[in-house]
CSV table of C-alpha atoms in Angstrom, one decimal:
chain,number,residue,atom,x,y,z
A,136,UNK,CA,-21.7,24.5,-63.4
A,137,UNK,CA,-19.4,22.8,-60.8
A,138,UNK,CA,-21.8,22.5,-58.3
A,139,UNK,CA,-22.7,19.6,-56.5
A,140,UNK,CA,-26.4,18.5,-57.5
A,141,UNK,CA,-25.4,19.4,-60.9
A,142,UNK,CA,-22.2,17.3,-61.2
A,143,UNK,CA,-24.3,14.7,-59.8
A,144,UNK,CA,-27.2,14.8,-62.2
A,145,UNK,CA,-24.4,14.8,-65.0
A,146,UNK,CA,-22.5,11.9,-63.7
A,147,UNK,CA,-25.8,9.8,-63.5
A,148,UNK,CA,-26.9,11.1,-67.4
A,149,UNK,CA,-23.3,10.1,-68.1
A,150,UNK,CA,-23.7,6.7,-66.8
A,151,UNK,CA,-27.3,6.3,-67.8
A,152,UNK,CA,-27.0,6.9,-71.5
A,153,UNK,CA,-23.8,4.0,-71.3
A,154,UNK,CA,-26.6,1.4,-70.1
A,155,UNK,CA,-29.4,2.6,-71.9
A,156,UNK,CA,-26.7,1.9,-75.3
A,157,UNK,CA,-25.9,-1.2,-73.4
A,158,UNK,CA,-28.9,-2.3,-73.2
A,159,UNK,CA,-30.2,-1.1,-76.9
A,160,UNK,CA,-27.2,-3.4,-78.2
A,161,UNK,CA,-28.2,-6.5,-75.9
A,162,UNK,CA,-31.5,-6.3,-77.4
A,163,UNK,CA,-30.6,-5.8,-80.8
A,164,UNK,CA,-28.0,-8.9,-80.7
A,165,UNK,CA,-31.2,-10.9,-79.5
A,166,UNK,CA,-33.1,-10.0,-82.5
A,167,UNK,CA,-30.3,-10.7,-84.7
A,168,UNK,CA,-29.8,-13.8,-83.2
A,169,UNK,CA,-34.0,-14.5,-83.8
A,170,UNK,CA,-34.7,-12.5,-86.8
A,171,UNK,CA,-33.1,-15.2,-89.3
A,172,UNK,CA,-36.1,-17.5,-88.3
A,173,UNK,CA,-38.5,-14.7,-87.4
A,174,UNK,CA,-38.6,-14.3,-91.0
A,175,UNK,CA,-37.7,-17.3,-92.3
A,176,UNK,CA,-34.3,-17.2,-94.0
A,177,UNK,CA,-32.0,-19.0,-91.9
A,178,UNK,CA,-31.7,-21.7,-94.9
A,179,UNK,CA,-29.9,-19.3,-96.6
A,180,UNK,CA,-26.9,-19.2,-96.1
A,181,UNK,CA,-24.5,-16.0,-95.5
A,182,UNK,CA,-26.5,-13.9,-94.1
A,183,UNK,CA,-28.0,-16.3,-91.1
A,184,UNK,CA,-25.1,-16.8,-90.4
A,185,UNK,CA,-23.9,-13.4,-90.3
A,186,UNK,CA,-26.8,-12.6,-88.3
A,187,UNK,CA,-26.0,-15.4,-85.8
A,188,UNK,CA,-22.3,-14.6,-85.3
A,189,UNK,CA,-23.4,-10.4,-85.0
A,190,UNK,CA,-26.3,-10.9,-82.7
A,191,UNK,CA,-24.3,-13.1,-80.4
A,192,UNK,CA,-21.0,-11.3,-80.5
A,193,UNK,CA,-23.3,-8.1,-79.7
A,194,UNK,CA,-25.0,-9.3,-76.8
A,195,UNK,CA,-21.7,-10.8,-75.1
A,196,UNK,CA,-20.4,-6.8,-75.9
A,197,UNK,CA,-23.2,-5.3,-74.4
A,198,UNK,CA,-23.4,-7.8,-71.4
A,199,UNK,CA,-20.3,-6.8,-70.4
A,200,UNK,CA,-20.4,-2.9,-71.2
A,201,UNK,CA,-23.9,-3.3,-69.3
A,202,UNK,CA,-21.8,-5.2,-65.7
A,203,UNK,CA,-19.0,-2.2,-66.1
A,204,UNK,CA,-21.4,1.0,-66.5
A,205,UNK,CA,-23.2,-0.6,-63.9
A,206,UNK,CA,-20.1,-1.0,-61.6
A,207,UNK,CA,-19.0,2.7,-62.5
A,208,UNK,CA,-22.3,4.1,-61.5
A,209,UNK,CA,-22.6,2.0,-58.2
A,210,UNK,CA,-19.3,3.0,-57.2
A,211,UNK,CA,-19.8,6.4,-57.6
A,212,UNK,CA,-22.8,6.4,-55.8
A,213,UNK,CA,-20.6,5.0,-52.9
A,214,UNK,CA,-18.3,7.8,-53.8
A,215,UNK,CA,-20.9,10.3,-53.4
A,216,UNK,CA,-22.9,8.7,-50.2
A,217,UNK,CA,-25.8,7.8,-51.7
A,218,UNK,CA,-25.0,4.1,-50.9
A,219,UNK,CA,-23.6,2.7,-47.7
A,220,UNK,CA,-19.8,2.5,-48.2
A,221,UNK,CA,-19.2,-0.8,-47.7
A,222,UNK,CA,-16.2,-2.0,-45.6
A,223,UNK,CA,-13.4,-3.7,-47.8
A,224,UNK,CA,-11.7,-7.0,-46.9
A,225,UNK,CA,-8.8,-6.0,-44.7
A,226,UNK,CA,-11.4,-3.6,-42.4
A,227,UNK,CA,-13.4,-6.5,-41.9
A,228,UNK,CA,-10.2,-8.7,-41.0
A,229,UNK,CA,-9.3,-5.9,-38.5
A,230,UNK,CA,-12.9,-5.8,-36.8
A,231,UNK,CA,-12.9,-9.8,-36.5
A,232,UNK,CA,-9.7,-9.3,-35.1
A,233,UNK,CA,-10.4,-6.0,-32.8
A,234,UNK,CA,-14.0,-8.0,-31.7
A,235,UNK,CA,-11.5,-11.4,-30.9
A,236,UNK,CA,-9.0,-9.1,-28.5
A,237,UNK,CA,-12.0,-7.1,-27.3
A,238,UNK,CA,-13.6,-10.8,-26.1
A,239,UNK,CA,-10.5,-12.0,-24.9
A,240,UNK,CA,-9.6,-8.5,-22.3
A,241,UNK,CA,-13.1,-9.5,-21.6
A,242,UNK,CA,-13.2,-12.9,-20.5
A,243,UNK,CA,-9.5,-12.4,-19.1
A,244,UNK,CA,-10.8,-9.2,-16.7
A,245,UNK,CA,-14.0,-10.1,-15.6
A,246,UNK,CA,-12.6,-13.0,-13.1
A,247,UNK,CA,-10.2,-10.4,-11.7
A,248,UNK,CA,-13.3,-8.2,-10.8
A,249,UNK,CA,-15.0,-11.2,-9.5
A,250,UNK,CA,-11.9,-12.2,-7.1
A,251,UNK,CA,-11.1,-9.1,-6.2
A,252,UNK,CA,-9.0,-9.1,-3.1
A,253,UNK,CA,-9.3,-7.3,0.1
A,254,UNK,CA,-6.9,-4.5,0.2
A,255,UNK,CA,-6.2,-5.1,3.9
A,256,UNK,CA,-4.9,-8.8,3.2
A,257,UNK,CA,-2.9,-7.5,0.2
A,258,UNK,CA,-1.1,-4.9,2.9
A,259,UNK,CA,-0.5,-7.9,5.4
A,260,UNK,CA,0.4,-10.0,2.8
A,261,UNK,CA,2.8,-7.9,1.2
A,262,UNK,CA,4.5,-6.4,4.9
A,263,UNK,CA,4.9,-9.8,5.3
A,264,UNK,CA,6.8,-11.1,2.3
A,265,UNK,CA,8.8,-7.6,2.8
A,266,UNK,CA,9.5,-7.6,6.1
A,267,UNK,CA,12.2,-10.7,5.9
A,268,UNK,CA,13.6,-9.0,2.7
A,269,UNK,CA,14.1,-6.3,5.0
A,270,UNK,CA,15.9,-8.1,7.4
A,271,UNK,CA,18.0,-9.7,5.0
A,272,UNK,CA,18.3,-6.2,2.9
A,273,UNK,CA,19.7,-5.1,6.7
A,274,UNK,CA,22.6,-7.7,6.7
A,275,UNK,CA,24.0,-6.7,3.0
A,276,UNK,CA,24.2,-2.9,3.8
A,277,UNK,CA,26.7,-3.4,6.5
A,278,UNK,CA,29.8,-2.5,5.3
A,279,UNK,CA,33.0,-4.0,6.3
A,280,UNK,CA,35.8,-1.7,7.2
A,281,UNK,CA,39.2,-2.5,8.1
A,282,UNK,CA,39.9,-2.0,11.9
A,283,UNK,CA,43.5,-0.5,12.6
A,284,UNK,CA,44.7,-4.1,13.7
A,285,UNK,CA,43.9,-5.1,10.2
A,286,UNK,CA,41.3,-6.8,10.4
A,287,UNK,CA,38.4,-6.6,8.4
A,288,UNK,CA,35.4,-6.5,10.8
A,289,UNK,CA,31.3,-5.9,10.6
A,290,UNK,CA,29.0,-5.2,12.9
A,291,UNK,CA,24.9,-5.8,12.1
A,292,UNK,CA,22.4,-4.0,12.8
A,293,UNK,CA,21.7,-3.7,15.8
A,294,UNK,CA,24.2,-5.1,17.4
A,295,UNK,CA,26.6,-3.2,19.6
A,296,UNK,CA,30.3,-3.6,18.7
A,297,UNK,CA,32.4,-4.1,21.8
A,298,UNK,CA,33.5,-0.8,23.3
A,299,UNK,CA,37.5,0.6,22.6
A,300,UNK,CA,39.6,2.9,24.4
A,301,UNK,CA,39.0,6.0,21.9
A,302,UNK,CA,39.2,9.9,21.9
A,303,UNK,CA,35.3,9.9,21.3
A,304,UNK,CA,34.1,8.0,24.2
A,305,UNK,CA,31.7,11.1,24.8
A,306,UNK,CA,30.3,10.4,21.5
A,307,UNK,CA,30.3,6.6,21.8
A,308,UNK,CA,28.2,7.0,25.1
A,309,UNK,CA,25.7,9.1,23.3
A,310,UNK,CA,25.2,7.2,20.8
A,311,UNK,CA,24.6,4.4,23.0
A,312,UNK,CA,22.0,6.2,25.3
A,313,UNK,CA,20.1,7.1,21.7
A,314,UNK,CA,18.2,4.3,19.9
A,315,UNK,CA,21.1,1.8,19.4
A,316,UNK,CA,20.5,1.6,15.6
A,317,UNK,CA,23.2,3.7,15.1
A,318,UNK,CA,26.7,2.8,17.0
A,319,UNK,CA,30.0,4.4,16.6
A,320,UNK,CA,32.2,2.6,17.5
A,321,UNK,CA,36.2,2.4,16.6
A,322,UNK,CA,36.8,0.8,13.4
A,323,UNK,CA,33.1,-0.2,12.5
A,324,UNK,CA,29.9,1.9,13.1
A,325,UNK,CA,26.5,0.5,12.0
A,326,UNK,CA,23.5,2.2,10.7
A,327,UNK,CA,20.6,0.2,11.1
A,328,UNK,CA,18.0,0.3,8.8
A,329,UNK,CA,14.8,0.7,10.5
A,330,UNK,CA,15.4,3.4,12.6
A,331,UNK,CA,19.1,4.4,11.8
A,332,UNK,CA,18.2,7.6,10.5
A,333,UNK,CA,16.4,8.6,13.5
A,334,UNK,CA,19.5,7.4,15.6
A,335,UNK,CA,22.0,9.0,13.5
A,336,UNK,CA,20.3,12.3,13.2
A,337,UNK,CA,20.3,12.5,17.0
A,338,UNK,CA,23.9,11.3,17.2
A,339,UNK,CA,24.6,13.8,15.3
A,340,UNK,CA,23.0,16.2,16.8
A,341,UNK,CA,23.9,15.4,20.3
A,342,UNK,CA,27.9,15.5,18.4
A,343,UNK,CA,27.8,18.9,17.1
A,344,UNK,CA,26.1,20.3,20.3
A,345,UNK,CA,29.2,19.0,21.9
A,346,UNK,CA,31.8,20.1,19.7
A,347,UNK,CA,32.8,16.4,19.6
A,348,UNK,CA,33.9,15.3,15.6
A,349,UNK,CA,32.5,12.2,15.7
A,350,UNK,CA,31.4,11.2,12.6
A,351,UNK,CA,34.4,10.7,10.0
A,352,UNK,CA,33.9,8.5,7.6
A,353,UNK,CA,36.8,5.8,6.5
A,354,UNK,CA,37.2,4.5,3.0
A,355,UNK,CA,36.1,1.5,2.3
A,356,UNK,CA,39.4,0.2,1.0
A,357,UNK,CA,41.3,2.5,3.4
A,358,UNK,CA,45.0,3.3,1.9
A,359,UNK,CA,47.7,2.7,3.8
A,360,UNK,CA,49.3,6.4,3.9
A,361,UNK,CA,45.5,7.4,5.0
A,362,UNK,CA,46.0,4.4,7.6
A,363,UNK,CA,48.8,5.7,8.7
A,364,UNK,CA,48.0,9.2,9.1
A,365,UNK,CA,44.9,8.6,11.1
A,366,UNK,CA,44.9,7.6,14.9
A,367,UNK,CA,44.2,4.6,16.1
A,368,UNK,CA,41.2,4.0,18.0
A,369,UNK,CA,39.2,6.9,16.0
A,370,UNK,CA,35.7,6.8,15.5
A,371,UNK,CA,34.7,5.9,12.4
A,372,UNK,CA,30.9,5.3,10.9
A,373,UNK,CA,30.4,3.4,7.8
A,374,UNK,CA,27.4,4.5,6.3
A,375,UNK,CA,24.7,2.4,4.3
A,376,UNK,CA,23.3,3.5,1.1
A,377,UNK,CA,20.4,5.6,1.3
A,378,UNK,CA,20.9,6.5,5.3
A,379,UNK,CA,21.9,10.0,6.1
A,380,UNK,CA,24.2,11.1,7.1
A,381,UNK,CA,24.5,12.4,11.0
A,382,UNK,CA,25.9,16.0,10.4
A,383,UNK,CA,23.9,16.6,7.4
A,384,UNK,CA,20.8,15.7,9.5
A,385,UNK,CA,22.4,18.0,12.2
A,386,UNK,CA,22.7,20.6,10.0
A,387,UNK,CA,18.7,20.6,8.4
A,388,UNK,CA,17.7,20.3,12.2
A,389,UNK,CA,20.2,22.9,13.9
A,390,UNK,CA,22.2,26.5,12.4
A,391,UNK,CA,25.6,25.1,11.7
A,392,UNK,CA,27.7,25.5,14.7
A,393,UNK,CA,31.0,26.8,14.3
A,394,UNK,CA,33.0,23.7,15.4
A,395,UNK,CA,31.9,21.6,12.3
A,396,UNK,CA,34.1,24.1,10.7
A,397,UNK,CA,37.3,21.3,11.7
A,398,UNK,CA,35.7,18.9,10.7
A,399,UNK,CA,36.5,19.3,6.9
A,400,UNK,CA,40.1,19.8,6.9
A,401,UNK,CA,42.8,17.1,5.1
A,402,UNK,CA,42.0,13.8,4.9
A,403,UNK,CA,38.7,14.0,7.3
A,404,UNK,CA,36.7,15.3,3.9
A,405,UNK,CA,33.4,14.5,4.8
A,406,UNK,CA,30.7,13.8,1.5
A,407,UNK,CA,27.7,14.3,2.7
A,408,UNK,CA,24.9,13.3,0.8
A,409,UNK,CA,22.1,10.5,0.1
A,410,UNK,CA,23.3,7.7,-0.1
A,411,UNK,CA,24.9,7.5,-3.9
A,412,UNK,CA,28.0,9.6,-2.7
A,413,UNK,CA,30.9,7.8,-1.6
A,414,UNK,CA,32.4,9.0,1.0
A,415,UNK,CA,36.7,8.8,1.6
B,219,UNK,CA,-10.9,1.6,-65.6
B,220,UNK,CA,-14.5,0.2,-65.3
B,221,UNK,CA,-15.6,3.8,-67.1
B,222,UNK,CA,-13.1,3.2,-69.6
B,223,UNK,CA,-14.3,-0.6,-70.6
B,224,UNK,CA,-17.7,1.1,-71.2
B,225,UNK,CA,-16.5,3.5,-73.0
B,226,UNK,CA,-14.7,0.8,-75.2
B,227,UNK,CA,-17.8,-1.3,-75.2
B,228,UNK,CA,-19.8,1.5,-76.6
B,229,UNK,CA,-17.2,2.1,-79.5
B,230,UNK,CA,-17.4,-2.0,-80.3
B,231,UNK,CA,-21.4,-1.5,-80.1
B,232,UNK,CA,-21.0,1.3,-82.7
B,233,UNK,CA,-18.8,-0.8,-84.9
B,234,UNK,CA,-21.2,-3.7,-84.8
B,235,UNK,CA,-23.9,-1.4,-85.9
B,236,UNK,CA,-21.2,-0.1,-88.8
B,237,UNK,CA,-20.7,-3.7,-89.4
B,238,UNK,CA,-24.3,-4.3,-89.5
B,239,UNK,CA,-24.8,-2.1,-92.3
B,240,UNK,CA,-22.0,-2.7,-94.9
B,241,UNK,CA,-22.6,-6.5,-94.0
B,242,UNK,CA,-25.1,-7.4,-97.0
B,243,UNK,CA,-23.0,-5.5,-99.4
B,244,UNK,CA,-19.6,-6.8,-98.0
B,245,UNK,CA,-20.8,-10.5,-98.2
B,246,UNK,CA,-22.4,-10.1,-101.3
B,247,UNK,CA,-25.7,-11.3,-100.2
B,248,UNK,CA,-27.4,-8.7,-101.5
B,249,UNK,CA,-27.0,-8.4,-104.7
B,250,UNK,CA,-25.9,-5.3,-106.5
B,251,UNK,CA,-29.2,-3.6,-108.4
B,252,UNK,CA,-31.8,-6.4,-106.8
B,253,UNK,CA,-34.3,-5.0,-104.7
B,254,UNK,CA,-33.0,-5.7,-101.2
B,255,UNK,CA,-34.2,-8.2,-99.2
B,256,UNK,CA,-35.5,-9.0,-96.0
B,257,UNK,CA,-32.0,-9.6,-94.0
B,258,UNK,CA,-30.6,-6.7,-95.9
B,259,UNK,CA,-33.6,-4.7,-94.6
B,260,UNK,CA,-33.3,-6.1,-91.2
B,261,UNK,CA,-29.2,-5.4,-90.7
B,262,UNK,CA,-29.6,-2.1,-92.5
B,263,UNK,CA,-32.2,-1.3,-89.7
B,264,UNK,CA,-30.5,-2.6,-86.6
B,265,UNK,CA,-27.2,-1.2,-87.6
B,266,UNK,CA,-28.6,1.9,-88.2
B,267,UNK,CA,-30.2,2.0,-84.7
B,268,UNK,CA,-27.1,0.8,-83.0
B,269,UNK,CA,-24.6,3.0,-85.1
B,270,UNK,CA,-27.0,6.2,-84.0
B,271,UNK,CA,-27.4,4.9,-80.5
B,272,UNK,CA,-23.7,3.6,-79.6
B,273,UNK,CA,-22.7,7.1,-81.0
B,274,UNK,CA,-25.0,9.4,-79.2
B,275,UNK,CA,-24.2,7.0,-76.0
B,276,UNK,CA,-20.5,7.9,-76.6
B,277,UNK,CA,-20.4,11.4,-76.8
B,278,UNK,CA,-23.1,11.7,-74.0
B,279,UNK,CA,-20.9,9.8,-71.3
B,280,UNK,CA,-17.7,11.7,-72.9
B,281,UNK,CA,-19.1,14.9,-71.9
B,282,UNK,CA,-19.9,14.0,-68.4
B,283,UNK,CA,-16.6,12.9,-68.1
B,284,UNK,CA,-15.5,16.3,-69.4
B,285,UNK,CA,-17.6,17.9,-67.4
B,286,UNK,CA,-16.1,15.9,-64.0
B,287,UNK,CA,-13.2,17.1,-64.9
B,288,UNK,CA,-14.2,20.8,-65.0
B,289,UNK,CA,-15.9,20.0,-61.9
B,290,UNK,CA,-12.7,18.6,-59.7
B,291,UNK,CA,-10.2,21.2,-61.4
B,292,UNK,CA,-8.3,22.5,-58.8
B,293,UNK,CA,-9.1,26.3,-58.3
């Protein structure tokens, strides 16, 4: 009873008989309308006139039940898949607008596929807009640290701070004989960018083989009870952001050796790390 | 709501075809006793046929609906 050909066939008898009595009472207002001069009695009065007025008010009825048994049955069909569904007004304002974007990606990627550029010029390009940052980038990450005299004084780069009478001198000459990137120096000690971990890794290296404690770091704002406590002329590295750190290095490239065992105690904390840690 | 203005236009159909029929004797153009005449023939005739029609049209599309419904219930 509920099946699907069934239902069907009922909904179609359902809206058939609703035209087929539309379309008995559009034809029987049209003979109303005619019969009062089909058979000759329009001259008389009441009932022409009552035929007229009933013929034309039935076949303005049955016009209209006709259009909305009509618009029941075609929608159903719809319903059911017999007809094409057919897209409403706001689908078809999204697939104008879909079909618009669609042209537009179009148009807007197919020059970029046309000038494609050569990957090699992008690389040269590009190494050489970065290598100037780079330099630049190599200036900012120096660090300024106050010397013992004071004085607030920064080495680039590179560039090798003049030598001080200090208790690391051993260090201070191996870190000269390495790359140069990397100077320790008293008061200010530079790590380059470029090659400073390199240098610094086999500073530190070339430190801890030698028992030497070389690389304590100074704050940045050094405190003046931390001044005081510390020795002149001691070596000191600031380190850049994102360099490593010498005895860190040391440590991933060498077993720890026993004398790095001093090198923690009081206010000679050594923060090893990354880059993000501070070290004090 | 379309199914339910043809469902309204078949009840005004039957009407008209009710109307149809008590017209001549509502009016009074057919006079009581008289043999009737050829209008009064003629609405008697077409109202008949609409009244029957509109009626049968009714209860026809009624019970599809019914039966739509007895199709959809839920289970």
């Amino acid at each position: 009873m509920s099946s699907g050909p069934w239902s069907c066939g009922t909904a179609a008898g359902r809206y058939l008989s609703g035209l087929c009595v539309s379309a008995l009472g559009l034809c029987a207002g049209g003979w109303l309308v005619l019969t009062p001069f089909a058979f000759g009695y329009r001259t008389r009065g009441r009932a022409a006139v009552t035929d007229f007025a009933t013929g034309g008010g039935l076949v303005l009825i049955a016009l209209l039940t006709l259009g909305c048994w009509s618009l029941g049955w075609r929608r159903r069909l719809r319903a059911d898949g017999v007809l094409p569904a057919r897209p409403s007004r706001r689908s078809r304002r999204s697939a104008r607008r879909q079909a618009r974007a669609e042209r537009l990606v179009r148009a807007t990627r197919t020059p970029e596929l046309v000038a494609a550029p050569d990957p090699a010029q992008v690389l040269t390009d590009l190494r050489a807009l970065l290598t100037p940052l780079l330099a630049g980038e190599d200036c900012t990450l120096v660090r300024p640290v106050p010397s013992p005299n004071g004085t607030s004084d920064a080495t680039p780069a590179g560039q090798q701070a003049p030598p001080a009478p200090s208790a690391s001198d051993a260090a201070q000459g191996a870190a000269a004989q390495c790359h140069g990137a990397a100077m320790a120096v008293p008061g200010v000690a530079v790590a380059g960018v470029a090659a400073a971990d390199v240098a610094v890794v086999d500073v530190a290296v070339a430190e801890v083989a030698a028992g030497v404690p070389v690389m304590v770091p100074a704050p940045a704002p050094a405190p003046e009870s931390a001044q005081a406590a510390e020795p002149h002329g001691e070596s000191r590295q600031v380190q850049a952001p994102g360099h490593l750190r010498g005895t860190r290095s040391a440590s991933f490239l060498a077993p720890a050796p026993p004398p790095a065992e001093p090198l923690l105690r009081g206010a000679e904390l050594l923060m090893v790390g990354t880059g993000e840690e501070e070290a004090w | 709501m379309v199914n339910r203005a043809g469902m309204a236009g078949l009840v005004i159909i039957f009407l008209t075809g009710a109307w149809l029929i008590a017209a001549p004797f509502a009016l009074r153009f057919q006079p009581s006793g008289a043999s009737w005449t050829g209008g009064t023939r003629m609405d008697l005739a077409v109202g008949g046929v609409l009244l029957v029609a509109a009626f049968a049209g009714f209860f026809v599309a009624l019970a599809g609906r019914v039966r739509e419904l007895y199709a959809h219930r839920p289970d």
